[in-house]
């Protein structure tokens, strides 16, 4: 399965590289971004990027497992969209905790949210 993301917005071109990491799994909204700047070129933050991605692995895996369980439950019960299962509530609680835990991990983006550096 191939995932892609496209957006069209009028923005001034900085001619700088941006690295975006994201979970391609439907229902798992996690992303982190790093922007090349004159003050902080990407070459100097590569180790930070790698450390952030490695540190995020377990958190993302938990989100993916919770989403798999929620999807299986939705299919099993034949739920219509809009009805939250206990797994979905657990997933949302996990997302909220990750946002308020004060960790150094990037916070997940919500549907449609865009974060520009």
mmCIF file of C-alpha atoms in Angstrom, residues 2-5 19-25 28-34 53 60 109:
data_model
loop_
_atom_site.group_PDB
_atom_site.id
_atom_site.type_symbol
_atom_site.label_atom_id
_atom_site.label_comp_id
_atom_site.label_asym_id
_atom_site.label_seq_id
_atom_site.Cartn_x
_atom_site.Cartn_y
_atom_site.Cartn_z
ATOM 1 C CA UNK A 2 1.399 3.388 -0.950
ATOM 2 C CA UNK A 3 0.602 6.496 1.040
ATOM 3 C CA UNK A 4 1.134 10.045 -0.126
ATOM 4 C CA UNK A 5 0.334 13.500 1.065
ATOM 5 C CA UNK A 19 12.350 16.544 6.579
ATOM 6 C CA UNK A 20 8.942 15.176 7.559
ATOM 7 C CA UNK A 21 8.566 11.838 9.337
ATOM 8 C CA UNK A 22 5.066 10.427 9.774
ATOM 9 C CA UNK A 23 3.164 7.260 10.473
ATOM 10 C CA UNK A 24 1.658 6.060 7.201
ATOM 11 C CA UNK A 25 -0.890 3.895 9.042
ATOM 12 C CA UNK A 28 -2.345 6.896 13.534
ATOM 13 C CA UNK A 29 -1.619 10.585 13.426
ATOM 14 C CA UNK A 30 1.994 11.183 14.338
ATOM 15 C CA UNK A 31 4.521 13.349 12.585
ATOM 16 C CA UNK A 32 7.693 15.291 13.238
ATOM 17 C CA UNK A 33 9.340 17.943 11.085
ATOM 18 C CA UNK A 34 12.742 19.478 10.835
ATOM 19 C CA UNK A 53 12.796 8.771 15.628
ATOM 20 C CA UNK A 60 4.175 4.964 17.611
ATOM 21 C CA UNK A 109 -0.871 16.230 14.611
#
